[in-house]
Amino acid sequence: MRFSTKAIHVGQEADPTTGATIVPIYQTSTYTQEAVGKHKGFDYSRTVNPTRVALEAQLAALESAAHASAFGSGMAATAAVMNLLAAGDHVVVSDDVYGGTYRLFSRVLERYGLTFTYVDSSDPHAVEAALGPKTRLVWLETPTNPLLKLVDIRAICDLAGNDIVVAVDNTFATPYFQQPLALGARVVVHSTTKYIGGHSDAVGGVAITNDDALHERIKFHQNSVGGVPGPFDAWLVMRGAKTLALRMRQHERNARAIAEFLERHPIVERVNYPGLPSHPQHALAQRQMTGFGGMLSFTMRVPEQRAMDFAATLRYFSLAESLGGVESLICHPARMTHGSIPKEERERRGITDGLLRLSVGVEDVEDLLEDLETALARL
Ligand SMILES: *Cc1c(COP(=O)(O)O)cnc(C)c1O
């Protein structure tokens, strides 16, 4: 079965009691049992819910995997994977991971005795140098936010070997453009809030693996801690995921056109988009991904204030955090998504005050280009 067929059919059998073609929203916390312990496999909705089960089957299939566990947010999914670890364990992390991931690791999990080393994981040697006898997990994100740097997943999985779990946050690329498990990763995490849900109307997360033992432990944690999505949110994410391929193709086509337009514009200093031949890791992008996604960032030759004003005057790009919805968004990372990182550290990582990030939506690209062109002309 191919990608879109899986998205539309796996886990989506007609409802056995009514024949409803679409999986119902099983808005129930509990299930009536025939006799003590005699039930249809459902006992309590933190543990198991039919709408969530359908979503999990669908999302596992999209990563060509055996198992998925859905969560109430991407962070809850990340926390579940981190609960595979124990006090004293060491983790190597990409130095430009999602801000919320950094916060979870540094402000929550360090208190539980985990230690973290942050490295520029776009350089596999930096990852290798950071591995130690206590390293149990490598946490990667690729492409990274907001600079769209890439990490060579296969190279790092080869370095990590069998004893170290490589986990990849695949939120930016989506399973449509990148399949980390096939490159050697053991776990994939998504914020389904973004492209997988795709309509900016639900928060969710998922952890996906082919490893039965790892899955059992994540499932155990899902039930023990209880960070599960409600049935309606599970259903919204599932509905969104059915059109993931269609949307990703359009996101990419639009992003590529905008990246090329911006790169040609004299006021634009630099465009970060893995699909551009000017991207330093374009060859890796072509090898590792089947498409380049809908996210890009760029800097302009103007003072910070004017870059911020520009972001606020666009007509179709809403000034907002988050990404991956059908509508286009623009954000100023230094003051918005990455505002909590000290300025010096931010600049060291290349997140300068003039940097803007676009989540390119699926509108007609001519409208998006006109919008950018008009705002650029006003600068
Ligand atoms: C948004 C995001 C997260 C966190 O997901 P939530 O659903 O907001 O909890 C994690 N990783 C990446 C790359 C994200 O963009």
mmCIF file of C-alpha atoms and ligand atoms in Angstrom:
data_model
loop_
_atom_site.group_PDB
_atom_site.id
_atom_site.type_symbol
_atom_site.label_atom_id
_atom_site.label_comp_id
_atom_site.label_asym_id
_atom_site.label_seq_id
_atom_site.Cartn_x
_atom_site.Cartn_y
_atom_site.Cartn_z
ATOM 1 C CA MET A 1 0.000 0.000 0.000
ATOM 2 C CA ARG A 2 1.316 3.442 -0.875
ATOM 3 C CA PHE A 3 1.375 6.600 1.221
ATOM 4 C CA SER A 4 -1.993 8.258 0.551
ATOM 5 C CA THR A 5 -3.830 4.929 0.419
ATOM 6 C CA LYS A 6 -2.451 4.171 3.885
ATOM 7 C CA ALA A 7 -3.430 7.628 5.136
ATOM 8 C CA ILE A 8 -7.007 7.093 3.984
ATOM 9 C CA HIS A 9 -7.494 3.386 4.751
ATOM 10 C CA VAL A 10 -5.284 2.077 7.577
ATOM 11 C CA GLY A 11 -7.245 1.986 10.839
ATOM 12 C CA GLN A 12 -10.262 3.425 9.032
ATOM 13 C CA GLU A 13 -12.549 0.370 8.780
ATOM 14 C CA ALA A 14 -16.294 1.022 8.763
ATOM 15 C CA ASP A 15 -17.781 1.068 12.267
ATOM 16 C CA PRO A 16 -18.759 -2.530 13.165
ATOM 17 C CA THR A 17 -22.003 -1.589 14.938
ATOM 18 C CA THR A 18 -23.513 0.935 12.508
ATOM 19 C CA GLY A 19 -21.498 0.729 9.319
ATOM 20 C CA ALA A 20 -20.487 4.406 9.683
ATOM 21 C CA THR A 21 -17.846 4.886 6.999
ATOM 22 C CA ILE A 22 -15.889 7.366 9.076
ATOM 23 C CA VAL A 23 -14.465 6.257 12.420
ATOM 24 C CA PRO A 24 -16.770 7.774 15.081
ATOM 25 C CA ILE A 25 -15.618 10.060 17.878
ATOM 26 C CA TYR A 26 -15.980 7.589 20.764
ATOM 27 C CA GLN A 27 -16.577 10.248 23.381
ATOM 28 C CA THR A 28 -16.649 7.861 26.312
ATOM 29 C CA SER A 29 -14.437 7.398 29.354
ATOM 30 C CA THR A 30 -15.538 3.838 30.114
ATOM 31 C CA TYR A 31 -17.035 0.694 28.542
ATOM 32 C CA THR A 32 -19.796 -1.607 29.761
ATOM 33 C CA GLN A 33 -18.531 -5.123 30.394
ATOM 34 C CA GLU A 34 -20.598 -8.263 29.807
ATOM 35 C CA ALA A 35 -19.220 -9.976 32.884
ATOM 36 C CA VAL A 36 -16.301 -9.162 35.148
ATOM 37 C CA GLY A 37 -13.245 -8.880 32.915
ATOM 38 C CA LYS A 38 -15.262 -9.903 29.825
ATOM 39 C CA HIS A 39 -15.168 -7.022 27.376
ATOM 40 C CA LYS A 40 -14.340 -6.173 23.769
ATOM 41 C CA GLY A 41 -10.765 -5.081 24.485
ATOM 42 C CA PHE A 42 -11.773 -1.677 25.823
ATOM 43 C CA ASP A 43 -12.005 -0.989 29.537
ATOM 44 C CA TYR A 44 -11.065 2.639 30.254
ATOM 45 C CA SER A 45 -10.233 5.481 27.846
ATOM 46 C CA ARG A 46 -6.909 6.534 29.343
ATOM 47 C CA THR A 47 -5.744 3.012 28.562
ATOM 48 C CA VAL A 48 -7.490 2.531 25.229
ATOM 49 C CA ASN A 49 -10.080 4.350 23.105
ATOM 50 C CA PRO A 50 -11.295 3.248 19.643
ATOM 51 C CA THR A 51 -10.835 6.684 18.029
ATOM 52 C CA ARG A 52 -7.286 6.879 19.343
ATOM 53 C CA VAL A 53 -6.595 3.287 18.249
ATOM 54 C CA ALA A 54 -7.653 4.213 14.697
ATOM 55 C CA LEU A 55 -5.378 7.273 14.729
ATOM 56 C CA GLU A 56 -2.454 5.230 16.045
ATOM 57 C CA ALA A 57 -2.835 2.615 13.304
ATOM 58 C CA GLN A 58 -2.982 5.342 10.642
ATOM 59 C CA LEU A 59 0.069 7.253 11.913
ATOM 60 C CA ALA A 60 2.171 4.091 12.378
ATOM 61 C CA ALA A 61 1.425 3.207 8.749
ATOM 62 C CA LEU A 62 2.551 6.637 7.547
ATOM 63 C CA GLU A 63 6.017 6.056 9.038
ATOM 64 C CA SER A 64 5.954 2.457 7.677
ATOM 65 C CA ALA A 65 6.082 1.280 11.295
ATOM 66 C CA ALA A 66 4.420 -1.343 13.458
ATOM 67 C CA HIS A 67 3.460 0.823 16.429
ATOM 68 C CA ALA A 68 2.354 4.321 17.326
ATOM 69 C CA SER A 69 1.276 5.879 20.620
ATOM 70 C CA ALA A 70 -0.721 9.093 20.428
ATOM 71 C CA PHE A 71 -0.400 11.840 23.006
ATOM 72 C CA GLY A 72 -2.124 15.074 23.962
ATOM 73 C CA SER A 73 0.765 17.150 22.568
ATOM 74 C CA GLY A 74 4.134 16.816 20.882
ATOM 75 C CA MET A 75 5.784 17.559 24.229
ATOM 76 C CA ALA A 76 3.860 14.737 25.935
ATOM 77 C CA ALA A 77 5.121 12.379 23.203
ATOM 78 C CA THR A 78 8.687 13.637 23.722
ATOM 79 C CA ALA A 79 8.362 13.182 27.492
ATOM 80 C CA ALA A 80 7.141 9.620 26.967
ATOM 81 C CA VAL A 81 10.206 8.756 24.900
ATOM 82 C CA MET A 82 12.479 10.355 27.494
ATOM 83 C CA ASN A 83 10.853 8.155 30.127
ATOM 84 C CA LEU A 84 12.666 5.229 28.536
ATOM 85 C CA LEU A 85 15.698 6.590 30.397
ATOM 86 C CA ALA A 86 16.739 6.398 34.037
ATOM 87 C CA ALA A 87 18.670 8.695 36.389
ATOM 88 C CA GLY A 88 22.345 8.832 35.435
ATOM 89 C CA ASP A 89 21.735 8.317 31.730
ATOM 90 C CA HIS A 90 23.290 10.747 29.269
ATOM 91 C CA VAL A 91 21.633 12.203 26.161
ATOM 92 C CA VAL A 92 23.191 13.921 23.141
ATOM 93 C CA VAL A 93 20.916 16.566 21.624
ATOM 94 C CA SER A 94 20.898 18.816 18.548
ATOM 95 C CA ASP A 95 21.792 22.308 19.765
ATOM 96 C CA ASP A 96 18.917 23.923 17.891
ATOM 97 C CA VAL A 97 16.052 21.686 18.943
ATOM 98 C CA TYR A 98 12.538 23.033 19.369
ATOM 99 C CA GLY A 99 12.506 25.470 22.310
ATOM 100 C CA GLY A 100 9.960 23.437 24.267
ATOM 101 C CA THR A 101 12.151 20.348 23.928
ATOM 102 C CA TYR A 102 15.126 22.279 25.303
ATOM 103 C CA ARG A 103 12.964 23.512 28.190
ATOM 104 C CA LEU A 104 11.753 19.981 29.012
ATOM 105 C CA PHE A 105 15.302 18.619 28.975
ATOM 106 C CA SER A 106 17.012 21.467 30.851
ATOM 107 C CA ARG A 107 14.360 22.559 33.347
ATOM 108 C CA VAL A 108 12.448 19.344 34.037
ATOM 109 C CA LEU A 109 14.475 16.238 33.206
ATOM 110 C CA GLU A 110 17.838 17.422 34.557
ATOM 111 C CA ARG A 111 16.177 17.437 37.986
ATOM 112 C CA TYR A 112 15.564 13.711 37.543
ATOM 113 C CA GLY A 113 19.263 13.016 37.078
ATOM 114 C CA LEU A 114 19.502 12.890 33.284
ATOM 115 C CA THR A 115 22.418 14.748 31.715
ATOM 116 C CA PHE A 116 22.447 16.410 28.306
ATOM 117 C CA THR A 117 25.156 17.488 25.886
ATOM 118 C CA TYR A 118 24.104 19.888 23.122
ATOM 119 C CA VAL A 119 26.031 19.654 19.865
ATOM 120 C CA ASP A 120 25.808 20.924 16.306
ATOM 121 C CA SER A 121 24.380 17.677 14.998
ATOM 122 C CA SER A 122 24.662 18.827 11.385
ATOM 123 C CA ASP A 123 28.269 17.659 11.967
ATOM 124 C CA PRO A 124 28.222 13.878 12.704
ATOM 125 C CA HIS A 125 31.739 14.149 14.194
ATOM 126 C CA ALA A 126 30.416 16.526 16.857
ATOM 127 C CA VAL A 127 27.831 13.899 17.785
ATOM 128 C CA GLU A 128 30.462 11.173 17.853
ATOM 129 C CA ALA A 129 32.730 13.246 20.102
ATOM 130 C CA ALA A 130 29.887 13.752 22.582
ATOM 131 C CA LEU A 131 29.000 10.050 22.962
ATOM 132 C CA GLY A 132 30.160 8.557 26.249
ATOM 133 C CA PRO A 133 29.808 5.337 28.264
ATOM 134 C CA LYS A 134 26.536 6.555 29.794
ATOM 135 C CA THR A 135 24.965 7.800 26.570
ATOM 136 C CA ARG A 136 21.675 6.005 26.014
ATOM 137 C CA LEU A 137 19.887 8.294 23.568
ATOM 138 C CA VAL A 138 20.564 10.781 20.772
ATOM 139 C CA TRP A 139 17.763 13.282 20.120
ATOM 140 C CA LEU A 140 17.724 14.778 16.631
ATOM 141 C CA GLU A 141 15.608 17.239 14.734
ATOM 142 C CA THR A 142 15.990 17.732 10.984
ATOM 143 C CA PRO A 143 15.461 20.115 9.268
ATOM 144 C CA THR A 144 16.064 22.363 12.259
ATOM 145 C CA ASN A 145 14.094 25.362 13.351
ATOM 146 C CA PRO A 146 14.480 28.161 12.281
ATOM 147 C CA LEU A 147 17.692 27.794 10.202
ATOM 148 C CA LEU A 148 16.660 24.664 8.269
ATOM 149 C CA LYS A 149 19.974 22.929 8.889
ATOM 150 C CA LEU A 150 19.993 19.198 8.184
ATOM 151 C CA VAL A 151 21.226 16.258 10.200
ATOM 152 C CA ASP A 152 22.525 13.153 8.439
ATOM 153 C CA ILE A 153 20.259 10.618 10.162
ATOM 154 C CA ARG A 154 21.912 7.521 8.683
ATOM 155 C CA ALA A 155 25.442 8.658 9.549
ATOM 156 C CA ILE A 156 24.448 9.310 13.152
ATOM 157 C CA CYS A 157 22.543 6.019 13.486
ATOM 158 C CA ASP A 158 25.661 4.205 12.256
ATOM 159 C CA LEU A 159 27.763 5.980 14.900
ATOM 160 C CA ALA A 160 25.247 5.268 17.657
ATOM 161 C CA GLY A 161 25.205 1.506 17.028
ATOM 162 C CA ASN A 162 22.721 -0.841 18.686
ATOM 163 C CA ASP A 163 22.984 0.275 22.290
ATOM 164 C CA ILE A 164 22.083 3.921 21.828
ATOM 165 C CA VAL A 165 18.537 4.827 20.782
ATOM 166 C CA VAL A 166 18.356 7.482 18.089
ATOM 167 C CA ALA A 167 15.095 9.427 18.296
ATOM 168 C CA VAL A 168 14.119 11.842 15.530
ATOM 169 C CA ASP A 169 11.588 14.646 15.831
ATOM 170 C CA ASN A 170 10.175 14.450 12.297
ATOM 171 C CA THR A 171 7.658 17.287 12.682
ATOM 172 C CA PHE A 172 9.158 19.625 10.049
ATOM 173 C CA ALA A 173 9.725 17.078 7.277
ATOM 174 C CA THR A 174 6.666 14.834 7.943
ATOM 175 C CA PRO A 175 6.647 11.149 6.962
ATOM 176 C CA TYR A 176 5.695 12.212 3.455
ATOM 177 C CA PHE A 177 9.151 13.687 2.847
ATOM 178 C CA GLN A 178 11.349 11.816 5.334
ATOM 179 C CA GLN A 179 11.247 8.331 6.899
ATOM 180 C CA PRO A 180 13.793 8.265 9.759
ATOM 181 C CA LEU A 181 13.064 4.646 10.767
ATOM 182 C CA ALA A 182 14.221 3.477 7.333
ATOM 183 C CA LEU A 183 17.466 5.436 7.904
ATOM 184 C CA GLY A 184 18.157 3.607 11.169
ATOM 185 C CA ALA A 185 16.342 5.663 13.819
ATOM 186 C CA ARG A 186 14.536 3.643 16.516
ATOM 187 C CA VAL A 187 11.849 6.177 17.419
ATOM 188 C CA VAL A 188 10.130 8.993 15.570
ATOM 189 C CA VAL A 189 8.228 11.737 17.342
ATOM 190 C CA HIS A 190 5.822 14.243 15.834
ATOM 191 C CA SER A 191 3.966 17.246 17.029
ATOM 192 C CA THR A 192 0.761 16.334 15.165
ATOM 193 C CA THR A 193 -0.334 19.888 15.947
ATOM 194 C CA LYS A 194 1.652 20.891 12.857
ATOM 195 C CA TYR A 195 1.562 19.279 9.376
ATOM 196 C CA ILE A 196 -0.029 15.954 10.321
ATOM 197 C CA GLY A 197 -3.140 17.619 11.779
ATOM 198 C CA GLY A 198 -2.557 20.398 9.291
ATOM 199 C CA HIS A 199 -5.408 22.785 10.093
ATOM 200 C CA SER A 200 -4.199 24.583 13.246
ATOM 201 C CA ASP A 201 -7.215 23.301 15.159
ATOM 202 C CA ALA A 202 -5.853 20.591 17.475
ATOM 203 C CA VAL A 203 -2.795 19.996 19.669
ATOM 204 C CA GLY A 204 -1.354 16.492 19.628
ATOM 205 C CA GLY A 205 1.708 14.289 19.452
ATOM 206 C CA VAL A 206 2.783 10.778 18.574
ATOM 207 C CA ALA A 207 5.705 8.415 19.213
ATOM 208 C CA ILE A 208 6.279 5.780 16.523
ATOM 209 C CA THR A 209 8.575 2.739 16.473
ATOM 210 C CA ASN A 210 9.138 -0.683 14.918
ATOM 211 C CA ASP A 211 10.732 -1.989 18.106
ATOM 212 C CA ASP A 212 8.210 -4.149 20.034
ATOM 213 C CA ALA A 213 9.975 -3.816 23.384
ATOM 214 C CA LEU A 214 10.357 -0.061 23.076
ATOM 215 C CA HIS A 215 6.709 0.223 22.095
ATOM 216 C CA GLU A 216 5.609 -1.763 25.176
ATOM 217 C CA ARG A 217 7.514 0.660 27.394
ATOM 218 C CA ILE A 218 6.120 3.759 25.682
ATOM 219 C CA LYS A 219 2.589 2.299 25.913
ATOM 220 C CA PHE A 220 3.123 1.543 29.587
ATOM 221 C CA HIS A 221 4.151 5.150 30.113
ATOM 222 C CA GLN A 222 1.213 6.455 28.058
ATOM 223 C CA ASN A 223 -1.196 4.621 30.350
ATOM 224 C CA SER A 224 0.711 5.278 33.582
ATOM 225 C CA VAL A 225 1.169 9.020 33.112
ATOM 226 C CA GLY A 226 -1.951 9.560 31.013
ATOM 227 C CA GLY A 227 -0.914 12.287 28.565
ATOM 228 C CA VAL A 228 -3.443 11.019 26.012
ATOM 229 C CA PRO A 229 -5.447 13.037 23.457
ATOM 230 C CA GLY A 230 -9.209 13.241 23.921
ATOM 231 C CA PRO A 231 -11.337 11.425 21.329
ATOM 232 C CA PHE A 232 -12.283 14.596 19.460
ATOM 233 C CA ASP A 233 -8.681 15.801 19.130
ATOM 234 C CA ALA A 234 -7.617 12.300 18.042
ATOM 235 C CA TRP A 235 -10.354 12.438 15.396
ATOM 236 C CA LEU A 236 -9.327 15.900 14.138
ATOM 237 C CA VAL A 237 -5.706 14.801 13.743
ATOM 238 C CA MET A 238 -6.843 11.630 11.954
ATOM 239 C CA ARG A 239 -9.039 13.592 9.553
ATOM 240 C CA GLY A 240 -6.208 16.008 8.827
ATOM 241 C CA ALA A 241 -3.688 13.234 8.216
ATOM 242 C CA LYS A 242 -5.801 11.769 5.397
ATOM 243 C CA THR A 243 -4.795 14.696 3.155
ATOM 244 C CA LEU A 244 -1.171 14.951 4.302
ATOM 245 C CA ALA A 245 0.318 14.051 0.906
ATOM 246 C CA LEU A 246 -1.881 16.494 -1.003
ATOM 247 C CA ARG A 247 -1.078 19.281 1.388
ATOM 248 C CA MET A 248 2.652 18.587 1.536
ATOM 249 C CA ARG A 249 2.953 18.658 -2.233
ATOM 250 C CA GLN A 250 1.287 22.081 -2.323
ATOM 251 C CA HIS A 251 3.226 23.389 0.722
ATOM 252 C CA GLU A 252 6.427 22.395 -1.039
ATOM 253 C CA ARG A 253 5.532 23.806 -4.427
ATOM 254 C CA ASN A 254 4.631 27.142 -2.792
ATOM 255 C CA ALA A 255 7.683 27.199 -0.518
ATOM 256 C CA ARG A 256 10.025 26.487 -3.399
ATOM 257 C CA ALA A 257 8.539 29.316 -5.490
ATOM 258 C CA ILE A 258 8.797 31.723 -2.560
ATOM 259 C CA ALA A 259 12.362 30.658 -1.707
ATOM 260 C CA GLU A 260 13.419 31.258 -5.317
ATOM 261 C CA PHE A 261 11.632 34.621 -5.405
ATOM 262 C CA LEU A 262 13.233 35.793 -2.151
ATOM 263 C CA GLU A 263 16.679 34.610 -3.184
ATOM 264 C CA ARG A 264 16.490 36.816 -6.296
ATOM 265 C CA HIS A 265 15.284 39.910 -4.400
ATOM 266 C CA PRO A 266 18.062 42.519 -3.843
ATOM 267 C CA ILE A 267 16.974 43.390 -0.285
ATOM 268 C CA VAL A 268 17.176 39.745 0.813
ATOM 269 C CA GLU A 269 20.532 38.726 2.202
ATOM 270 C CA ARG A 270 20.104 34.979 2.551
ATOM 271 C CA VAL A 271 17.397 32.331 2.217
ATOM 272 C CA ASN A 272 17.499 29.074 4.175
ATOM 273 C CA TYR A 273 15.587 26.360 2.327
ATOM 274 C CA PRO A 274 16.915 22.808 1.806
ATOM 275 C CA GLY A 275 15.432 22.733 -1.703
ATOM 276 C CA LEU A 276 17.663 25.559 -2.954
ATOM 277 C CA PRO A 277 20.947 24.547 -4.610
ATOM 278 C CA SER A 278 22.525 27.324 -2.492
ATOM 279 C CA HIS A 279 21.673 25.427 0.710
ATOM 280 C CA PRO A 280 25.000 24.078 2.065
ATOM 281 C CA GLN A 281 23.440 20.633 2.586
ATOM 282 C CA HIS A 282 21.329 20.482 -0.549
ATOM 283 C CA ALA A 283 22.973 17.189 -1.576
ATOM 284 C CA LEU A 284 22.100 15.602 1.780
ATOM 285 C CA ALA A 285 18.543 16.908 1.426
ATOM 286 C CA GLN A 286 18.242 15.204 -1.944
ATOM 287 C CA ARG A 287 19.591 11.961 -0.509
ATOM 288 C CA GLN A 288 17.673 11.868 2.751
ATOM 289 C CA MET A 289 14.361 13.507 1.868
ATOM 290 C CA THR A 290 11.925 12.998 -0.977
ATOM 291 C CA GLY A 291 10.921 16.671 -0.839
ATOM 292 C CA PHE A 292 11.982 19.797 0.985
ATOM 293 C CA GLY A 293 8.891 20.851 2.922
ATOM 294 C CA GLY A 294 7.056 24.087 3.490
ATOM 295 C CA MET A 295 9.316 25.875 5.991
ATOM 296 C CA LEU A 296 11.924 28.482 5.128
ATOM 297 C CA SER A 297 13.666 31.397 6.765
ATOM 298 C CA PHE A 298 15.455 34.461 5.430
ATOM 299 C CA THR A 299 17.269 37.632 6.447
ATOM 300 C CA MET A 300 17.007 41.066 4.866
ATOM 301 C CA ARG A 301 19.458 43.931 4.632
ATOM 302 C CA VAL A 302 17.349 46.146 6.910
ATOM 303 C CA PRO A 303 17.374 47.047 10.626
ATOM 304 C CA GLU A 304 15.511 44.727 13.012
ATOM 305 C CA GLN A 305 12.566 47.060 13.510
ATOM 306 C CA ARG A 306 11.860 47.180 9.797
ATOM 307 C CA ALA A 307 12.008 43.403 9.547
ATOM 308 C CA MET A 308 9.451 43.224 12.359
ATOM 309 C CA ASP A 309 7.239 45.859 10.699
ATOM 310 C CA PHE A 310 7.438 43.930 7.434
ATOM 311 C CA ALA A 311 6.243 40.781 9.219
ATOM 312 C CA ALA A 312 3.217 42.612 10.603
ATOM 313 C CA THR A 313 2.112 44.232 7.329
ATOM 314 C CA LEU A 314 1.667 41.097 5.221
ATOM 315 C CA ARG A 315 -1.891 40.327 4.219
ATOM 316 C CA TYR A 316 -1.938 36.528 3.939
ATOM 317 C CA PHE A 317 0.908 35.583 6.266
ATOM 318 C CA SER A 318 -0.445 35.819 9.817
ATOM 319 C CA LEU A 319 2.103 36.920 12.385
ATOM 320 C CA ALA A 320 2.012 33.843 14.611
ATOM 321 C CA GLU A 321 4.007 31.047 16.213
ATOM 322 C CA SER A 322 3.412 27.430 15.211
ATOM 323 C CA LEU A 323 3.519 26.038 11.674
ATOM 324 C CA GLY A 324 2.211 23.393 9.350
ATOM 325 C CA GLY A 325 -1.364 24.579 8.868
ATOM 326 C CA VAL A 326 -3.033 25.300 5.534
ATOM 327 C CA GLU A 327 -2.669 29.046 6.176
ATOM 328 C CA SER A 328 0.628 30.867 5.767
ATOM 329 C CA LEU A 329 2.357 32.200 8.871
ATOM 330 C CA ILE A 330 5.350 34.441 9.497
ATOM 331 C CA CYS A 331 7.307 34.739 12.697
ATOM 332 C CA HIS A 332 10.272 36.652 14.053
ATOM 333 C CA PRO A 333 12.205 33.879 15.853
ATOM 334 C CA ALA A 334 14.464 36.161 17.932
ATOM 335 C CA ARG A 335 11.467 37.871 19.558
ATOM 336 C CA MET A 336 8.913 35.067 19.352
ATOM 337 C CA THR A 337 9.746 31.338 19.244
ATOM 338 C CA HIS A 338 13.355 31.743 20.404
ATOM 339 C CA GLY A 339 12.904 34.776 22.671
ATOM 340 C CA SER A 340 13.859 32.831 25.794
ATOM 341 C CA ILE A 341 17.396 32.112 24.507
ATOM 342 C CA PRO A 342 19.884 34.817 25.606
ATOM 343 C CA LYS A 343 20.793 37.179 22.728
ATOM 344 C CA GLU A 344 24.478 36.199 22.633
ATOM 345 C CA GLU A 345 23.669 32.490 22.475
ATOM 346 C CA ARG A 346 21.003 33.178 19.862
ATOM 347 C CA GLU A 347 23.413 35.071 17.610
ATOM 348 C CA ARG A 348 26.077 32.415 18.065
ATOM 349 C CA ARG A 349 23.555 29.961 16.604
ATOM 350 C CA GLY A 350 22.733 32.295 13.711
ATOM 351 C CA ILE A 351 19.289 33.352 14.943
ATOM 352 C CA THR A 352 19.884 37.035 14.284
ATOM 353 C CA ASP A 353 17.449 39.897 14.892
ATOM 354 C CA GLY A 354 16.823 40.231 11.149
ATOM 355 C CA LEU A 355 15.781 36.611 10.653
ATOM 356 C CA LEU A 356 12.182 35.847 9.623
ATOM 357 C CA ARG A 357 10.615 32.398 9.346
ATOM 358 C CA LEU A 358 7.781 31.441 7.024
ATOM 359 C CA SER A 359 5.410 28.517 7.298
ATOM 360 C CA VAL A 360 4.190 28.573 3.728
ATOM 361 C CA GLY A 361 0.543 27.538 3.448
ATOM 362 C CA VAL A 362 -1.402 25.999 0.589
ATOM 363 C CA GLU A 363 -3.012 29.195 -0.747
ATOM 364 C CA ASP A 364 -2.576 30.155 -4.415
ATOM 365 C CA VAL A 365 1.106 30.943 -4.631
ATOM 366 C CA GLU A 366 0.520 33.978 -6.880
ATOM 367 C CA ASP A 367 -1.331 35.663 -3.991
ATOM 368 C CA LEU A 368 1.471 34.836 -1.568
ATOM 369 C CA LEU A 369 4.134 36.160 -3.958
ATOM 370 C CA GLU A 370 2.178 39.373 -4.600
ATOM 371 C CA ASP A 371 1.774 39.868 -0.871
ATOM 372 C CA LEU A 372 5.530 39.528 -0.262
ATOM 373 C CA GLU A 373 6.397 41.666 -3.268
ATOM 374 C CA THR A 374 4.133 44.523 -2.151
ATOM 375 C CA ALA A 375 5.498 44.479 1.408
ATOM 376 C CA LEU A 376 9.121 44.315 0.190
ATOM 377 C CA ALA A 377 8.532 47.295 -2.116
ATOM 378 C CA ARG A 378 7.380 49.320 0.918
ATOM 379 C CA LEU A 379 10.593 48.702 2.869
HETATM 380 C C1 LIG B 1 5.606 22.310 18.006
HETATM 381 C C2 LIG B 1 6.763 21.402 18.052
HETATM 382 C C3 LIG B 1 6.951 20.529 19.135
HETATM 383 C C4 LIG B 1 6.031 20.504 20.327
HETATM 384 O O1 LIG B 1 4.755 20.054 19.996
HETATM 385 P P1 LIG B 1 3.424 20.531 20.772
HETATM 386 O O2 LIG B 1 2.355 19.808 20.028
HETATM 387 O O3 LIG B 1 3.354 22.014 20.681
HETATM 388 O O4 LIG B 1 3.576 20.064 22.188
HETATM 389 C C5 LIG B 1 8.038 19.673 19.092
HETATM 390 N N1 LIG B 1 8.908 19.687 18.063
HETATM 391 C C6 LIG B 1 8.755 20.513 17.015
HETATM 392 C C7 LIG B 1 9.756 20.492 15.903
HETATM 393 C C8 LIG B 1 7.689 21.404 16.975
HETATM 394 O O5 LIG B 1 7.562 22.252 15.943
#
